[in-house]
Short mmCIF file of N, CA and C in Angstrom, two decimals:
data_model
loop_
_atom_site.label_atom_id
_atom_site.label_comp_id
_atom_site.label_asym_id
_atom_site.label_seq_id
_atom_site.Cartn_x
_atom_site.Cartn_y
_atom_site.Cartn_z
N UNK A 1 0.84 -1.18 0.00
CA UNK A 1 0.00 0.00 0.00
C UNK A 1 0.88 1.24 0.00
N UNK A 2 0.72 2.00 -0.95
CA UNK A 2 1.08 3.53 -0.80
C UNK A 2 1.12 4.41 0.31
N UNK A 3 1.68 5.44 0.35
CA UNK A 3 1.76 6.05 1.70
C UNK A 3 0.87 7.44 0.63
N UNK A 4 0.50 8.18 1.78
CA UNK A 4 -0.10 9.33 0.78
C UNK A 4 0.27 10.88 1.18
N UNK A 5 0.61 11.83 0.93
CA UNK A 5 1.29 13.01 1.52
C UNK A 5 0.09 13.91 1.31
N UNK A 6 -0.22 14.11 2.60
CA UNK A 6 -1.35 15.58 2.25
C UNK A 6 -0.43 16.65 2.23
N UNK A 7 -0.56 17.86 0.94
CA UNK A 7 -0.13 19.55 0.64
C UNK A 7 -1.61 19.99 0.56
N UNK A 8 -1.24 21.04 2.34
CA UNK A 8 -2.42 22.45 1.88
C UNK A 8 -2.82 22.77 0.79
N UNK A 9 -3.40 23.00 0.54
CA UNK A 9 -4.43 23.56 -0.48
C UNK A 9 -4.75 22.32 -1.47
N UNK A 10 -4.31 21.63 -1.54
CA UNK A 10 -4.70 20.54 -2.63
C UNK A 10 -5.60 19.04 -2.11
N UNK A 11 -5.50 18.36 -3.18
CA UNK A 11 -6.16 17.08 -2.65
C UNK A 11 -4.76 16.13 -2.45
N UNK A 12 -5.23 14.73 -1.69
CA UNK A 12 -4.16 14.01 -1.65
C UNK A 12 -3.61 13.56 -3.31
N UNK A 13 -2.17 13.45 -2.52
CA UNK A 13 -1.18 12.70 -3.49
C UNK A 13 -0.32 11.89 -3.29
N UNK A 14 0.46 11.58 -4.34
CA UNK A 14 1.45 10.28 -4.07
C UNK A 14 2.55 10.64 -3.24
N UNK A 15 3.18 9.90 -2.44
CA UNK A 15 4.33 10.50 -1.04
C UNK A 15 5.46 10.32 -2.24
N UNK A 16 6.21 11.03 -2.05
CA UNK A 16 7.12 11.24 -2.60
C UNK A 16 8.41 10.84 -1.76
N UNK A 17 9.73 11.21 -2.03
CA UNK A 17 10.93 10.68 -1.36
C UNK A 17 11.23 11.37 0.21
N UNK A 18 11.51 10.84 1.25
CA UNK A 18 11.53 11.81 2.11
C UNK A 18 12.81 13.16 2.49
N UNK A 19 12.29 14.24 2.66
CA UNK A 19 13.24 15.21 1.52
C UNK A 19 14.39 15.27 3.26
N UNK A 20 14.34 14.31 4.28
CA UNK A 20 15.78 14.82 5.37
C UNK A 20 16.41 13.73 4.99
N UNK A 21 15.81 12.40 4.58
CA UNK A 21 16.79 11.39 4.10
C UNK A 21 17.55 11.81 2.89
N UNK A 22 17.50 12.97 2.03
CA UNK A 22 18.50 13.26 0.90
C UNK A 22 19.51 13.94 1.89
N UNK A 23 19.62 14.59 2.52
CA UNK A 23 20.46 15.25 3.78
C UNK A 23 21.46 14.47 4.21
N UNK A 24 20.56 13.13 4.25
CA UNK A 24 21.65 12.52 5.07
C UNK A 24 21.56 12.59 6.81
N UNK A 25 20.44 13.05 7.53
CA UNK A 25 19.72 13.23 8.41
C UNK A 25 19.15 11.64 8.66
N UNK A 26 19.83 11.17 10.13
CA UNK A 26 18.64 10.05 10.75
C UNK A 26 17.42 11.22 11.05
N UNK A 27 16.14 10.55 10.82
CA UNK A 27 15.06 11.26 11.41
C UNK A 27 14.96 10.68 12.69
N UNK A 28 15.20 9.46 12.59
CA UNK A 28 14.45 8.53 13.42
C UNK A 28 15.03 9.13 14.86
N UNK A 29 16.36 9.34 14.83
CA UNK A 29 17.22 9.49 15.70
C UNK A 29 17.11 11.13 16.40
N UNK A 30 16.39 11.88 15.79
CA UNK A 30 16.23 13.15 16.71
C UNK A 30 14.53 13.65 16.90
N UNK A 31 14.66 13.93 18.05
CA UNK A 31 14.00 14.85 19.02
C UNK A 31 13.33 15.30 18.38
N UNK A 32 11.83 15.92 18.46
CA UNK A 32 11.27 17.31 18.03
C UNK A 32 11.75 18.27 18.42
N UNK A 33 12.20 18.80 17.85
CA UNK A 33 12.68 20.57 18.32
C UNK A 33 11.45 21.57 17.78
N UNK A 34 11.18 22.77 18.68
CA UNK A 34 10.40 23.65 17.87
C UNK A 34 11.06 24.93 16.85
N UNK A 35 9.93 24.63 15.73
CA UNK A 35 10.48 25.16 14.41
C UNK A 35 11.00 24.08 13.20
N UNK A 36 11.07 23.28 14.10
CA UNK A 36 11.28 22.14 13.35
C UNK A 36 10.18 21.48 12.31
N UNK A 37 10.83 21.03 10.95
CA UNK A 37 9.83 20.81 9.59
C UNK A 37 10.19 19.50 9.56
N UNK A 38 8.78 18.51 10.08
CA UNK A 38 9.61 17.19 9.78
C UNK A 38 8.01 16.53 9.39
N UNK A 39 8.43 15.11 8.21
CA UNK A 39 7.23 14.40 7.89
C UNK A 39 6.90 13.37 9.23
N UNK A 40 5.80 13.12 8.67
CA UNK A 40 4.96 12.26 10.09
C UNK A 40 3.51 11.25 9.35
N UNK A 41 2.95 10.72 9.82
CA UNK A 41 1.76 10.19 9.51
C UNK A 41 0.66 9.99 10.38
N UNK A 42 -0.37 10.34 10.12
CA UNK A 42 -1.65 10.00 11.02
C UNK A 42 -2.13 8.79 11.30
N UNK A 43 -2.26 8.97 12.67
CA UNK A 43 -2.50 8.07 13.36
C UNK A 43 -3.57 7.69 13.88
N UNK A 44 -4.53 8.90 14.15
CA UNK A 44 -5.63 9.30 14.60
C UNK A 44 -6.56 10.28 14.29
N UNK A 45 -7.42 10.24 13.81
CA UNK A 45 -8.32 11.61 14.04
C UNK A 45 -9.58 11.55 14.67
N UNK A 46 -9.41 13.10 14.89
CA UNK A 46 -10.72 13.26 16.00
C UNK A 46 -10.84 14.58 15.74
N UNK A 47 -12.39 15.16 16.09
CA UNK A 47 -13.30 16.23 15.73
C UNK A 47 -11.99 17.41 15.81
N UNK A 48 -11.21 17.46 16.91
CA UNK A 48 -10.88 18.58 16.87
C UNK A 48 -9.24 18.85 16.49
N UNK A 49 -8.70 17.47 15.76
CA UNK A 49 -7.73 17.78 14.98
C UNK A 49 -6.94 16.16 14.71
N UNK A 50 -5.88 15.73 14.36
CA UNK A 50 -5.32 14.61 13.58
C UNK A 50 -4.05 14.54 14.92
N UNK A 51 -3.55 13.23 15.36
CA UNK A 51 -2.56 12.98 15.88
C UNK A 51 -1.65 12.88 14.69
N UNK A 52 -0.31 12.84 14.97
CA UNK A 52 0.73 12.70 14.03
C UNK A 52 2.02 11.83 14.85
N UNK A 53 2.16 10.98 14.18
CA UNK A 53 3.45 9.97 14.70
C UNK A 53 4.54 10.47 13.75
N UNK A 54 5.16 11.23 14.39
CA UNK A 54 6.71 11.65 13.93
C UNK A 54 7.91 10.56 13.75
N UNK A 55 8.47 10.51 12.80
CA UNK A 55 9.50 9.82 12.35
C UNK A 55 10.27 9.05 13.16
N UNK A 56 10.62 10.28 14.53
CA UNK A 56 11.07 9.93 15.31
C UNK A 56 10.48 8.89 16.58
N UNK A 57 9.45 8.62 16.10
CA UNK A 57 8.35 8.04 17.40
C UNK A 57 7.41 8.70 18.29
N UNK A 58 7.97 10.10 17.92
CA UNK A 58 6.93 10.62 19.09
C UNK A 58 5.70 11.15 18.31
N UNK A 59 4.18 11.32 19.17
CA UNK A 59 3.41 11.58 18.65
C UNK A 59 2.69 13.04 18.90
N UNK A 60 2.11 14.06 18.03
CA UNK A 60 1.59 15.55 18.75
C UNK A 60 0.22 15.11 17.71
N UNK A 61 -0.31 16.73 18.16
CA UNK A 61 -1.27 17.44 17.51
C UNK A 61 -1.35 18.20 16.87
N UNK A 62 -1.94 18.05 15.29
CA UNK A 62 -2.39 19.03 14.54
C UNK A 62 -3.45 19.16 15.04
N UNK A 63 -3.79 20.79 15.26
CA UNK A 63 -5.40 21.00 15.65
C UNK A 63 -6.13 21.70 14.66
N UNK A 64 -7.59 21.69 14.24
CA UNK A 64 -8.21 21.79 13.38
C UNK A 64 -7.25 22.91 12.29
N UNK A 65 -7.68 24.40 13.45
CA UNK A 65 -7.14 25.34 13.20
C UNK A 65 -5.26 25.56 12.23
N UNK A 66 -4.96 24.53 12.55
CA UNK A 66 -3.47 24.06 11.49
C UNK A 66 -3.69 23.28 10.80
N UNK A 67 -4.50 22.86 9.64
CA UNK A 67 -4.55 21.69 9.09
C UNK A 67 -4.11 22.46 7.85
N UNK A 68 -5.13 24.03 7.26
CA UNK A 68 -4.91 24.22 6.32
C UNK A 68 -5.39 25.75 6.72
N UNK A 69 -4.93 26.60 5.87
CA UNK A 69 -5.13 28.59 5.72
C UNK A 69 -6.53 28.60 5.42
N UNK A 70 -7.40 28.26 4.86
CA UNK A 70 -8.38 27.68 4.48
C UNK A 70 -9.58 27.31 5.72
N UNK A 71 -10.89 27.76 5.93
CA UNK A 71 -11.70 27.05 6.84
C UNK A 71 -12.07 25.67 6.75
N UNK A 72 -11.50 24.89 8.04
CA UNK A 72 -11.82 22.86 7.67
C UNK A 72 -13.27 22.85 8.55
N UNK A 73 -13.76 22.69 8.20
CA UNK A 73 -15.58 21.91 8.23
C UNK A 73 -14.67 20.59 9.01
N UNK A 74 -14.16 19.79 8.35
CA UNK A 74 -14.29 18.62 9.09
C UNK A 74 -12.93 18.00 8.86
N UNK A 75 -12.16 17.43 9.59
CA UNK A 75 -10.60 16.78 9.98
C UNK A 75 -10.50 15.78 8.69
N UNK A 76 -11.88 14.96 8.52
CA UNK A 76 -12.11 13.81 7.29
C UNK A 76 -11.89 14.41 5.98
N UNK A 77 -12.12 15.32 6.04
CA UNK A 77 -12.30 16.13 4.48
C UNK A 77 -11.11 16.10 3.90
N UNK A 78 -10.30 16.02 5.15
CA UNK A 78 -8.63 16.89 4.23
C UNK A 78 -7.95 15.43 4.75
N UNK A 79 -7.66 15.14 5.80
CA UNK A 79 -6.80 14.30 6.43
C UNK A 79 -7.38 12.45 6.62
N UNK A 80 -6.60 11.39 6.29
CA UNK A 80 -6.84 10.34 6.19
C UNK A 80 -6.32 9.75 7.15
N UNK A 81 -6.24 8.51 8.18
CA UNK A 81 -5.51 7.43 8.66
C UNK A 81 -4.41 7.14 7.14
N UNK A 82 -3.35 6.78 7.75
CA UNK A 82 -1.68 6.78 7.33
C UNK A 82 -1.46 7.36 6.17
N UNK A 83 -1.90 8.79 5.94
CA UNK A 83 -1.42 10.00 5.24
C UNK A 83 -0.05 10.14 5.78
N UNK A 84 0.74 10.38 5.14
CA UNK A 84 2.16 11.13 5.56
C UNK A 84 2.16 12.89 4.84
N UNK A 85 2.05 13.32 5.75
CA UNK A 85 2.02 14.44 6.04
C UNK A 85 3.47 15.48 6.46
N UNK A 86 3.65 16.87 6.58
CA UNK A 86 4.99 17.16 6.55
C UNK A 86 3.98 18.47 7.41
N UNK A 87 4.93 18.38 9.05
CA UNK A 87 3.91 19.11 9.54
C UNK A 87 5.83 20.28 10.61
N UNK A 88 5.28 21.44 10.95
CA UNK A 88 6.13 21.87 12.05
C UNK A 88 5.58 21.71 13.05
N UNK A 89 6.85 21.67 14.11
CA UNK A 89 6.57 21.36 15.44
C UNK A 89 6.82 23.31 16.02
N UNK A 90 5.01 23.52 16.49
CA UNK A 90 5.03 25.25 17.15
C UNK A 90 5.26 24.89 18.67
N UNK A 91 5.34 23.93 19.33
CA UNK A 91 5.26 24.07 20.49
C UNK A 91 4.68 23.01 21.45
N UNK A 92 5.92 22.63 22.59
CA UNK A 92 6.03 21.73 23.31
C UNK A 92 5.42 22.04 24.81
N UNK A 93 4.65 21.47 25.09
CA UNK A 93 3.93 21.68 26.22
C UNK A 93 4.33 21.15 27.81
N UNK A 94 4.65 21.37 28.80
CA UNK A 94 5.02 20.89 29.95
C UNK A 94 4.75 19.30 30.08
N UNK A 95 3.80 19.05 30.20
CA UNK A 95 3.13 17.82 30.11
C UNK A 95 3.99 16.95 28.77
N UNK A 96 4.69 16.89 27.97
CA UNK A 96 5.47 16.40 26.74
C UNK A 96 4.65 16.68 26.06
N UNK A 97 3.06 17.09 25.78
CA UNK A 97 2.66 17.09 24.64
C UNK A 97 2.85 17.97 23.56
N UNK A 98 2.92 17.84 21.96
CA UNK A 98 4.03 18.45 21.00
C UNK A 98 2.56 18.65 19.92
N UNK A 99 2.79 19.94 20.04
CA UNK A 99 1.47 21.15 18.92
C UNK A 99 2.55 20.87 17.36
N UNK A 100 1.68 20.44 16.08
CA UNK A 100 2.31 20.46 15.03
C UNK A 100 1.42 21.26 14.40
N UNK A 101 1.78 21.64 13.31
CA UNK A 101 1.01 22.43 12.23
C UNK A 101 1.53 21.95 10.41
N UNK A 102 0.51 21.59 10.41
CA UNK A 102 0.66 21.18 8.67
C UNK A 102 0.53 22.77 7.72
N UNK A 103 0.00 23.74 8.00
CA UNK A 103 -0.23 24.92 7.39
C UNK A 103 1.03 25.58 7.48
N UNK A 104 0.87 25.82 8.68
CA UNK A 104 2.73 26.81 8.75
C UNK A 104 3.77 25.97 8.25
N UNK A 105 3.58 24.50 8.04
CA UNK A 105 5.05 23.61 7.11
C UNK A 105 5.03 24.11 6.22
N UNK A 106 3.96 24.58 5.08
CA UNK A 106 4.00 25.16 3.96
C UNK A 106 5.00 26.27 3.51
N UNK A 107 6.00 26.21 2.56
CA UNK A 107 6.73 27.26 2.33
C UNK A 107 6.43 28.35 1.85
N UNK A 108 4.80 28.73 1.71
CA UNK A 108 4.57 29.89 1.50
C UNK A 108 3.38 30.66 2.47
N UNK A 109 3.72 29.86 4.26
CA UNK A 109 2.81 30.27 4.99
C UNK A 109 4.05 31.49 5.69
N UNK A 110 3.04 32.66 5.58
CA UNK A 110 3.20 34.06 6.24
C UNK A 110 2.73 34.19 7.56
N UNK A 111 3.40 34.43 8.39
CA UNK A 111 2.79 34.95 9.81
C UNK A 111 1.29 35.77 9.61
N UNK A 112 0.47 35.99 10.32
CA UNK A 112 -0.32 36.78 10.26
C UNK A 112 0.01 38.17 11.39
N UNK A 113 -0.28 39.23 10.81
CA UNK A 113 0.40 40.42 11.10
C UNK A 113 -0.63 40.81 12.30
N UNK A 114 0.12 41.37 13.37
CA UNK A 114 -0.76 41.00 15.22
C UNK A 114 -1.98 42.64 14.69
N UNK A 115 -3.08 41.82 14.96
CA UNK A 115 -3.82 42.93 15.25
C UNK A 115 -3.97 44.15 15.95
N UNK A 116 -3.93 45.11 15.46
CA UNK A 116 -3.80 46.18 16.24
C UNK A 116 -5.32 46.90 16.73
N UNK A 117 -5.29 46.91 17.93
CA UNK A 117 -6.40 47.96 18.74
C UNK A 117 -6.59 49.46 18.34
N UNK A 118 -7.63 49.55 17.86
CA UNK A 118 -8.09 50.73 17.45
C UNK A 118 -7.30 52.21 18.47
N UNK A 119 -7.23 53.48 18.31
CA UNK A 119 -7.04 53.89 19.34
C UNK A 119 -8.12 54.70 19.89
N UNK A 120 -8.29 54.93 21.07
CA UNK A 120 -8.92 55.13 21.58
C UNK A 120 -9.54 57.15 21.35
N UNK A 121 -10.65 57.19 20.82
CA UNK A 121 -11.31 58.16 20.71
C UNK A 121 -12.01 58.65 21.71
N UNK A 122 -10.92 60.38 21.86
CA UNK A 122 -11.39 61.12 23.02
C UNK A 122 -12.81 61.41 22.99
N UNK A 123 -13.16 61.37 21.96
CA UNK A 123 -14.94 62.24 21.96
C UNK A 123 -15.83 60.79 22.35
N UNK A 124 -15.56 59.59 21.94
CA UNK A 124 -16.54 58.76 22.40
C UNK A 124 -16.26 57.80 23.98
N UNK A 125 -14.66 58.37 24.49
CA UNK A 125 -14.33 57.99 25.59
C UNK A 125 -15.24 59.40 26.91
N UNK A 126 -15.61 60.40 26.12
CA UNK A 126 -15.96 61.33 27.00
C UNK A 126 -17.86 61.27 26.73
N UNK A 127 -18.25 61.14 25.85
CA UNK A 127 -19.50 60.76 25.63
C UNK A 127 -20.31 59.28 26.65
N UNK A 128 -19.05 58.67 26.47
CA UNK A 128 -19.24 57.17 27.37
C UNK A 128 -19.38 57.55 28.55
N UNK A 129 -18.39 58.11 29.16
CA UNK A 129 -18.43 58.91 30.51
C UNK A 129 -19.45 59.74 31.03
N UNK A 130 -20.19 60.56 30.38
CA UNK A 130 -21.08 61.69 30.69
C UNK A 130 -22.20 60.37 30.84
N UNK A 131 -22.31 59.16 29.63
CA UNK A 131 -23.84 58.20 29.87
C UNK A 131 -23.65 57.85 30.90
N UNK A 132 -22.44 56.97 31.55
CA UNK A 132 -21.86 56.12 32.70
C UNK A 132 -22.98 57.14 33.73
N UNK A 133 -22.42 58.51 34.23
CA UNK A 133 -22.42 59.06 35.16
C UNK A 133 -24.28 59.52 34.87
N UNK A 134 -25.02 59.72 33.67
CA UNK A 134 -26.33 59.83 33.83
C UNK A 134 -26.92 58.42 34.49
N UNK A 135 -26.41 57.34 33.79
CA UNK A 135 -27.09 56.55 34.24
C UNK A 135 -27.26 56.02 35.84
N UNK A 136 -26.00 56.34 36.25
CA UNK A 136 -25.44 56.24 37.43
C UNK A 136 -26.64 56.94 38.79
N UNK A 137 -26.76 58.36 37.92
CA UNK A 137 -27.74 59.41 38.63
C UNK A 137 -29.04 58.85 38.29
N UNK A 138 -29.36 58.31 37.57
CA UNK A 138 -31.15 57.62 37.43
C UNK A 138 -31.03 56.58 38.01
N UNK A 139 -29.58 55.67 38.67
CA UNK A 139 -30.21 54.37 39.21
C UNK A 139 -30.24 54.73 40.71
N UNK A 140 -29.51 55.59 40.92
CA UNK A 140 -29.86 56.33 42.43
C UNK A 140 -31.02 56.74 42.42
N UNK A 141 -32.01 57.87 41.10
CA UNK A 141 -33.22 58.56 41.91
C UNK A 141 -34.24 57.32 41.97
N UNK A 142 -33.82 56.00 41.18
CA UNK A 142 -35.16 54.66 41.16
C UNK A 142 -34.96 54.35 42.37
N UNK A 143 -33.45 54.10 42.90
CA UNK A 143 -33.72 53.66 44.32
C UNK A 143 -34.17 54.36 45.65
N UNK A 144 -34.20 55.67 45.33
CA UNK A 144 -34.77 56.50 46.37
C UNK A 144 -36.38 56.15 46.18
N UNK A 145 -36.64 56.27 44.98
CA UNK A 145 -38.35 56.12 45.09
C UNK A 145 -38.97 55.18 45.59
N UNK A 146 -38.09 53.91 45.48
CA UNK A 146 -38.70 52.32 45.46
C UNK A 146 -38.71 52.49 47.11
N UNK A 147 -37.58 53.20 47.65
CA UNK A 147 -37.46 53.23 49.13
C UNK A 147 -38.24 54.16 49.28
N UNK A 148 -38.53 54.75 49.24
CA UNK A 148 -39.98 55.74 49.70
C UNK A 148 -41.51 55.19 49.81
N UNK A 149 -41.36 54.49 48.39
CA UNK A 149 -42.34 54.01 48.57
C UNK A 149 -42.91 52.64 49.43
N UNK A 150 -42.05 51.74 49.99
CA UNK A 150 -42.11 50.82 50.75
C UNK A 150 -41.96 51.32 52.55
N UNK A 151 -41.60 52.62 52.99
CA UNK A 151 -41.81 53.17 53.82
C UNK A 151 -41.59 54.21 55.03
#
């Protein structure tokens, strides 16, 4: 049986040669490091993302959100049991568990640029303020009345 390599954006295809064995790289023999671009195959999936058994033996998570740049509906759609896949390792968790990402392996995935917070507008920071403080003054005169009126 074939091995099958899922690439973002496309459908599956045929696995091709593994590109650290032209290196000259044991895989088998090292560690996940983070930042690290290494192939792997699925092992598992589940609703909220694909296990991956790394070369090396060890196993992480792609989570939905890394599968592809693209919105995934569903883990089945894109990802198979023993796909070989080429995923980075973002991050190792206390517990040993190891976050991969098949999207950011892609050589033409871009950071996304950090959102920036609007800045803050004096006229609707002072408008906010003047409601704050009306409202403030009407929930005081309700409670004077309610107390008046009970005795």
């Amino acid at each position: 049986m074939a091995a099958l390599r899922y690439e973002p954006g496309t459908t599956r295809s045929q696995s091709g040669p593994n590109p650290q064995a032209k290196q000259g790289v044991s895989v088998a023999s090292m560690a996940a490091e983070i930042g690290a671009i290494v192939p792997g195959t699925i092992v598992r999936l589940a609703p909220y993302g694909a296990f991956v058994r790394l070369e090396s033996g060890e196993t992480g998570l792609v989570h939905i959100s890394e599968i592809d740049r693209n919105y995934v509906r569903s883990v089945e759609e894109h990802l198979h049991l023993e796909d070989v896949v080429t995923v980075k390792v973002v991050g190792m968790k206390d517990d040993g568990k190891i976050d991969l990402s098949i999207r950011q392996a892609d050589p033409s995935w871009q950071p996304e640029a950090p959102r920036r917070r609007a800045a803050k507008d004096p006229e609707f920071e002072q408008k906010l303020k003047r409601f704050l403080r009306s409202s403030e003054e009407r929930l005081v005169d309700v409670k004077r009345q309610r107390e008046a009126r009970r005795g």
